[in-house]
Amino acid sequence: MPSIGVFALQGDVREHVHTLQRLGVDAFTVRRPDELARCDALVLPGGESTTMYKLARTFDLFEPLVERIRGGMPTFGTCAGMIMLADRIEDGIDGQETLGGLDITVRRNAFGRQVDSFEGDIDVAGLGDPVHAVFIRAPWVEQVGESVEVLATIPAGEAAGRIVAVRQGSLMATSFHPEVGDDDRIHRYFVDLVKQS
Ligand code: GLN
C-alpha cells in the first residue's frame, strides 16, 4: 500500500487521514519537508487557501511542494486544496499564490453569491451511482486546459454545468468534500491512481 501524506498546516486533515486509513493506506500528516519526503502521494484538504498559502511559505513547505508536484507526485486537492493545485486563480486575495500543477482556472468562493454551502447528488465519471457532495464556500473550475479531464459538473439549478471535479494525469481535484460522510469511492479512485503511477 502506498504512503499518502495529508497536508496538515491547516484544514480538515483528520477526516482525510481516517478515510485513507480505512482503505488500508499508510496515511500520515505532513507539516515539515522531511514528512513530505516520505510521501508517495499527497492530499491537500479543504480549509482556507489563503491561510494554507501563507503557512506553507512560513514553514518552508511551499517550494518543496511545488517541486514534488512538478516532479509527478500524485496529488488530490479538495476545495481549498483544489485552489492550491490550480495553475490560475480568480478572486484570490493578498497576492495569494498557488502551488499549481493542474492546468485549470479556479474561482474562489464561486457559489458564494448564490448560496454559501449546500449538498447534492452528482454523477462522477467512472463511479456509477451518484456521489453525495458537500460544498462549503467552494470554488468551481472556470476553465480547463486540453489535457484536463472533467469528472463532474453541477447537474441542475443556477450553477448547472459548472465543473466541480477534474483530473489531469495523476493530479485530481474536487470542489466538494469527499472526506465528509462514509462514501470512500473518491478516495479509492485516488488510491488506484496512485497505485497505477
Ligand atoms: N473558500 C475557501 C478558500 O478560498 C475554500 C473553502 C473550503 O475548503 N471548504 O480557500
mmCIF file of C-alpha atoms and ligand atoms in Angstrom:
data_model
loop_
_atom_site.group_PDB
_atom_site.id
_atom_site.type_symbol
_atom_site.label_atom_id
_atom_site.label_comp_id
_atom_site.label_asym_id
_atom_site.label_seq_id
_atom_site.Cartn_x
_atom_site.Cartn_y
_atom_site.Cartn_z
ATOM 1 C CA MET A 1 0.000 0.000 0.000
ATOM 2 C CA PRO A 2 1.265 3.488 -0.813
ATOM 3 C CA SER A 3 2.272 6.113 1.757
ATOM 4 C CA ILE A 4 -0.049 9.085 1.388
ATOM 5 C CA GLY A 5 0.502 12.305 3.322
ATOM 6 C CA VAL A 6 -2.155 14.866 4.162
ATOM 7 C CA PHE A 7 -1.007 18.494 4.156
ATOM 8 C CA ALA A 8 -1.699 19.440 7.770
ATOM 9 C CA LEU A 9 -0.745 23.065 8.372
ATOM 10 C CA GLN A 10 -4.439 23.952 8.054
ATOM 11 C CA GLY A 11 -7.741 22.399 7.023
ATOM 12 C CA ASP A 12 -9.878 19.307 7.617
ATOM 13 C CA VAL A 13 -6.934 16.976 7.955
ATOM 14 C CA ARG A 14 -8.220 14.238 10.256
ATOM 15 C CA GLU A 15 -11.144 13.248 8.049
ATOM 16 C CA HIS A 16 -8.805 12.585 5.118
ATOM 17 C CA VAL A 17 -6.325 10.639 7.247
ATOM 18 C CA HIS A 18 -9.136 8.463 8.624
ATOM 19 C CA THR A 19 -10.684 7.817 5.223
ATOM 20 C CA LEU A 20 -7.317 6.810 3.754
ATOM 21 C CA GLN A 21 -6.545 4.580 6.736
ATOM 22 C CA ARG A 22 -9.919 2.871 6.298
ATOM 23 C CA LEU A 23 -8.747 1.979 2.799
ATOM 24 C CA GLY A 24 -5.613 0.389 4.219
ATOM 25 C CA VAL A 25 -3.270 3.187 3.157
ATOM 26 C CA ASP A 26 -0.260 4.265 5.244
ATOM 27 C CA ALA A 27 -1.655 7.783 5.846
ATOM 28 C CA PHE A 28 0.008 10.475 7.952
ATOM 29 C CA THR A 29 0.116 14.245 8.434
ATOM 30 C CA VAL A 30 2.616 16.473 6.645
ATOM 31 C CA ARG A 31 3.831 19.655 8.320
ATOM 32 C CA ARG A 32 7.554 19.523 7.529
ATOM 33 C CA PRO A 33 9.722 18.902 4.456
ATOM 34 C CA ASP A 34 11.042 15.601 5.882
ATOM 35 C CA GLU A 35 7.453 14.346 6.201
ATOM 36 C CA LEU A 36 6.755 15.402 2.615
ATOM 37 C CA ALA A 37 9.818 13.439 1.528
ATOM 38 C CA ARG A 38 8.178 10.215 2.862
ATOM 39 C CA CYS A 39 5.084 10.664 0.659
ATOM 40 C CA ASP A 40 4.338 8.616 -2.428
ATOM 41 C CA ALA A 41 1.318 10.895 -2.854
ATOM 42 C CA LEU A 42 -0.380 13.811 -1.125
ATOM 43 C CA VAL A 43 -3.831 15.119 -0.228
ATOM 44 C CA LEU A 44 -4.413 18.865 0.045
ATOM 45 C CA PRO A 45 -7.521 19.184 2.241
ATOM 46 C CA GLY A 46 -10.308 21.730 2.397
ATOM 47 C CA GLY A 47 -9.856 24.752 4.609
ATOM 48 C CA GLU A 48 -8.785 28.252 3.656
ATOM 49 C CA SER A 49 -6.435 28.503 0.705
ATOM 50 C CA THR A 50 -5.104 31.968 1.618
ATOM 51 C CA THR A 51 -4.054 30.684 5.056
ATOM 52 C CA MET A 52 -2.642 27.486 3.561
ATOM 53 C CA TYR A 53 -0.553 29.538 1.184
ATOM 54 C CA LYS A 54 0.832 31.757 3.959
ATOM 55 C CA LEU A 55 1.570 28.854 6.305
ATOM 56 C CA ALA A 56 3.229 26.826 3.556
ATOM 57 C CA ARG A 57 5.549 29.785 2.971
ATOM 58 C CA THR A 58 6.191 30.299 6.694
ATOM 59 C CA PHE A 59 7.005 26.645 7.307
ATOM 60 C CA ASP A 60 9.214 26.266 4.212
ATOM 61 C CA LEU A 61 6.881 23.780 2.577
ATOM 62 C CA PHE A 62 5.832 25.863 -0.399
ATOM 63 C CA GLU A 63 8.836 25.303 -2.694
ATOM 64 C CA PRO A 64 9.262 21.607 -1.758
ATOM 65 C CA LEU A 65 5.563 21.063 -2.530
ATOM 66 C CA VAL A 66 5.864 22.805 -5.904
ATOM 67 C CA GLU A 67 8.881 20.653 -6.726
ATOM 68 C CA ARG A 68 7.240 17.366 -5.754
ATOM 69 C CA ILE A 69 4.052 18.164 -7.677
ATOM 70 C CA ARG A 70 6.048 19.199 -10.752
ATOM 71 C CA GLY A 71 8.060 16.021 -10.329
ATOM 72 C CA GLY A 72 4.916 13.921 -10.750
ATOM 73 C CA MET A 73 3.815 13.128 -7.188
ATOM 74 C CA PRO A 74 0.126 12.152 -7.387
ATOM 75 C CA THR A 75 -1.850 14.813 -5.547
ATOM 76 C CA PHE A 76 -5.533 15.173 -4.705
ATOM 77 C CA GLY A 77 -6.915 18.581 -3.720
ATOM 78 C CA THR A 78 -10.354 19.107 -2.197
ATOM 79 C CA CYS A 79 -11.967 22.543 -2.104
ATOM 80 C CA ALA A 80 -9.178 24.836 -0.797
ATOM 81 C CA GLY A 81 -6.842 22.056 -1.935
ATOM 82 C CA MET A 82 -8.288 22.354 -5.456
ATOM 83 C CA ILE A 83 -7.405 26.061 -5.353
ATOM 84 C CA MET A 84 -3.858 25.224 -4.210
ATOM 85 C CA LEU A 85 -3.429 22.832 -7.164
ATOM 86 C CA ALA A 86 -4.773 25.215 -9.807
ATOM 87 C CA ASP A 87 -2.389 26.989 -12.172
ATOM 88 C CA ARG A 88 -4.653 30.045 -12.255
ATOM 89 C CA ILE A 89 -6.936 31.619 -9.696
ATOM 90 C CA GLU A 90 -9.737 34.195 -9.842
ATOM 91 C CA ASP A 91 -10.736 36.170 -6.738
ATOM 92 C CA GLY A 92 -7.608 35.258 -4.791
ATOM 93 C CA ILE A 93 -6.583 37.760 -2.116
ATOM 94 C CA ASP A 94 -3.422 39.316 -0.660
ATOM 95 C CA GLY A 95 -1.129 38.259 -3.502
ATOM 96 C CA GLN A 96 -2.211 34.676 -2.889
ATOM 97 C CA GLU A 97 -0.185 32.177 -4.888
ATOM 98 C CA THR A 98 -0.986 28.584 -5.681
ATOM 99 C CA LEU A 99 1.243 25.522 -5.914
ATOM 100 C CA GLY A 100 -0.095 24.851 -9.395
ATOM 101 C CA GLY A 101 0.143 21.664 -11.430
ATOM 102 C CA LEU A 102 -3.414 21.409 -12.724
ATOM 103 C CA ASP A 103 -3.999 23.312 -15.958
ATOM 104 C CA ILE A 104 -7.218 24.920 -14.715
ATOM 105 C CA THR A 105 -8.532 28.313 -13.663
ATOM 106 C CA VAL A 106 -10.495 28.202 -10.396
ATOM 107 C CA ARG A 107 -12.794 30.835 -8.972
ATOM 108 C CA ARG A 108 -12.651 31.079 -5.178
ATOM 109 C CA ASN A 109 -15.950 31.189 -3.268
ATOM 110 C CA ALA A 110 -17.665 30.846 -6.623
ATOM 111 C CA PHE A 111 -21.044 29.698 -5.306
ATOM 112 C CA GLY A 112 -20.957 32.346 -2.575
ATOM 113 C CA ARG A 113 -23.071 34.825 -4.415
ATOM 114 C CA GLN A 114 -25.859 32.271 -4.679
ATOM 115 C CA VAL A 115 -25.558 30.188 -1.553
ATOM 116 C CA ASP A 116 -22.587 29.622 0.734
ATOM 117 C CA SER A 117 -22.871 25.930 1.403
ATOM 118 C CA PHE A 118 -25.078 23.202 0.000
ATOM 119 C CA GLU A 119 -25.237 19.480 -0.671
ATOM 120 C CA GLY A 120 -26.393 17.465 -3.621
ATOM 121 C CA ASP A 121 -26.047 14.244 -5.550
ATOM 122 C CA ILE A 122 -23.767 14.460 -8.547
ATOM 123 C CA ASP A 123 -22.508 11.987 -11.102
ATOM 124 C CA VAL A 124 -18.753 11.467 -11.141
ATOM 125 C CA ALA A 125 -17.225 9.877 -14.238
ATOM 126 C CA GLY A 126 -16.332 6.254 -13.651
ATOM 127 C CA LEU A 127 -18.078 5.913 -10.291
ATOM 128 C CA GLY A 128 -21.531 4.553 -11.111
ATOM 129 C CA ASP A 129 -24.061 5.700 -8.503
ATOM 130 C CA PRO A 130 -24.060 9.466 -7.812
ATOM 131 C CA VAL A 131 -21.894 10.859 -5.037
ATOM 132 C CA HIS A 132 -23.483 12.894 -2.254
ATOM 133 C CA ALA A 133 -21.358 16.032 -2.484
ATOM 134 C CA VAL A 134 -20.950 18.626 0.272
ATOM 135 C CA PHE A 135 -19.909 22.105 -0.864
ATOM 136 C CA ILE A 136 -18.626 24.635 1.697
ATOM 137 C CA ARG A 137 -17.708 28.077 0.332
ATOM 138 C CA ALA A 138 -16.490 26.076 -2.612
ATOM 139 C CA PRO A 139 -14.609 27.080 -5.732
ATOM 140 C CA TRP A 140 -15.602 25.986 -9.207
ATOM 141 C CA VAL A 141 -13.431 25.462 -12.252
ATOM 142 C CA GLU A 142 -13.825 28.287 -14.756
ATOM 143 C CA GLN A 143 -11.647 26.899 -17.491
ATOM 144 C CA VAL A 144 -9.680 23.725 -18.197
ATOM 145 C CA GLY A 145 -6.670 23.050 -20.417
ATOM 146 C CA GLU A 146 -6.656 20.408 -23.137
ATOM 147 C CA SER A 147 -5.175 17.632 -21.053
ATOM 148 C CA VAL A 148 -7.666 18.012 -18.215
ATOM 149 C CA GLU A 149 -10.496 15.512 -17.919
ATOM 150 C CA VAL A 150 -13.743 16.842 -16.415
ATOM 151 C CA LEU A 151 -15.041 14.287 -13.914
ATOM 152 C CA ALA A 152 -18.144 16.072 -12.622
ATOM 153 C CA THR A 153 -20.351 19.099 -13.147
ATOM 154 C CA ILE A 154 -23.283 20.581 -11.239
ATOM 155 C CA PRO A 155 -26.371 18.847 -12.690
ATOM 156 C CA ALA A 156 -29.084 21.487 -12.266
ATOM 157 C CA GLY A 157 -30.001 24.886 -10.946
ATOM 158 C CA GLU A 158 -28.329 28.257 -11.391
ATOM 159 C CA ALA A 159 -24.837 26.765 -11.431
ATOM 160 C CA ALA A 160 -25.753 23.910 -13.818
ATOM 161 C CA GLY A 161 -22.789 22.818 -15.901
ATOM 162 C CA ARG A 162 -20.154 24.276 -13.595
ATOM 163 C CA ILE A 163 -17.142 21.989 -13.311
ATOM 164 C CA VAL A 164 -16.542 20.608 -9.803
ATOM 165 C CA ALA A 165 -14.178 17.647 -10.292
ATOM 166 C CA VAL A 166 -11.206 17.227 -12.621
ATOM 167 C CA ARG A 167 -8.248 15.017 -13.292
ATOM 168 C CA GLN A 168 -5.021 15.552 -15.216
ATOM 169 C CA GLY A 169 -2.624 12.609 -15.188
ATOM 170 C CA SER A 170 -2.053 11.768 -11.546
ATOM 171 C CA LEU A 171 -3.438 15.057 -10.248
ATOM 172 C CA MET A 172 -7.094 15.328 -9.279
ATOM 173 C CA ALA A 173 -9.296 17.842 -7.532
ATOM 174 C CA THR A 174 -12.864 18.252 -6.324
ATOM 175 C CA SER A 175 -14.711 21.431 -5.280
ATOM 176 C CA PHE A 176 -16.602 19.388 -2.715
ATOM 177 C CA HIS A 177 -15.590 17.422 0.381
ATOM 178 C CA PRO A 178 -15.497 13.655 -0.225
ATOM 179 C CA GLU A 179 -13.944 13.140 3.243
ATOM 180 C CA VAL A 180 -17.284 14.066 4.847
ATOM 181 C CA GLY A 181 -19.500 11.021 5.341
ATOM 182 C CA ASP A 182 -18.632 7.393 4.733
ATOM 183 C CA ASP A 183 -18.622 7.157 0.941
ATOM 184 C CA ASP A 184 -14.957 6.488 0.208
ATOM 185 C CA ARG A 185 -15.222 5.947 -3.563
ATOM 186 C CA ILE A 186 -13.459 9.199 -4.463
ATOM 187 C CA HIS A 187 -10.534 8.402 -2.161
ATOM 188 C CA ARG A 188 -10.468 4.883 -3.590
ATOM 189 C CA TYR A 189 -10.291 6.401 -7.074
ATOM 190 C CA PHE A 190 -7.279 8.449 -5.974
ATOM 191 C CA VAL A 191 -5.565 5.489 -4.290
ATOM 192 C CA ASP A 192 -5.993 3.472 -7.524
ATOM 193 C CA LEU A 193 -4.451 6.348 -9.453
ATOM 194 C CA VAL A 194 -1.514 6.402 -7.009
ATOM 195 C CA LYS A 195 -1.017 2.646 -7.420
ATOM 196 C CA GLN A 196 -1.008 2.977 -11.215
ATOM 197 C CA SER A 197 1.549 5.772 -11.300
HETATM 198 N N1 GLN B 1 -13.262 29.329 0.393
HETATM 199 C C1 GLN B 1 -12.105 28.565 0.797
HETATM 200 C C2 GLN B 1 -10.849 29.118 0.133
HETATM 201 O O1 GLN B 1 -10.918 30.002 -0.628
HETATM 202 C C3 GLN B 1 -12.257 27.103 0.482
HETATM 203 C C4 GLN B 1 -13.357 26.514 1.329
HETATM 204 C C5 GLN B 1 -13.166 25.073 1.698
HETATM 205 O O2 GLN B 1 -12.094 24.495 1.521
HETATM 206 N N2 GLN B 1 -14.178 24.483 2.256
HETATM 207 O O3 GLN B 1 -9.792 28.616 0.411
#
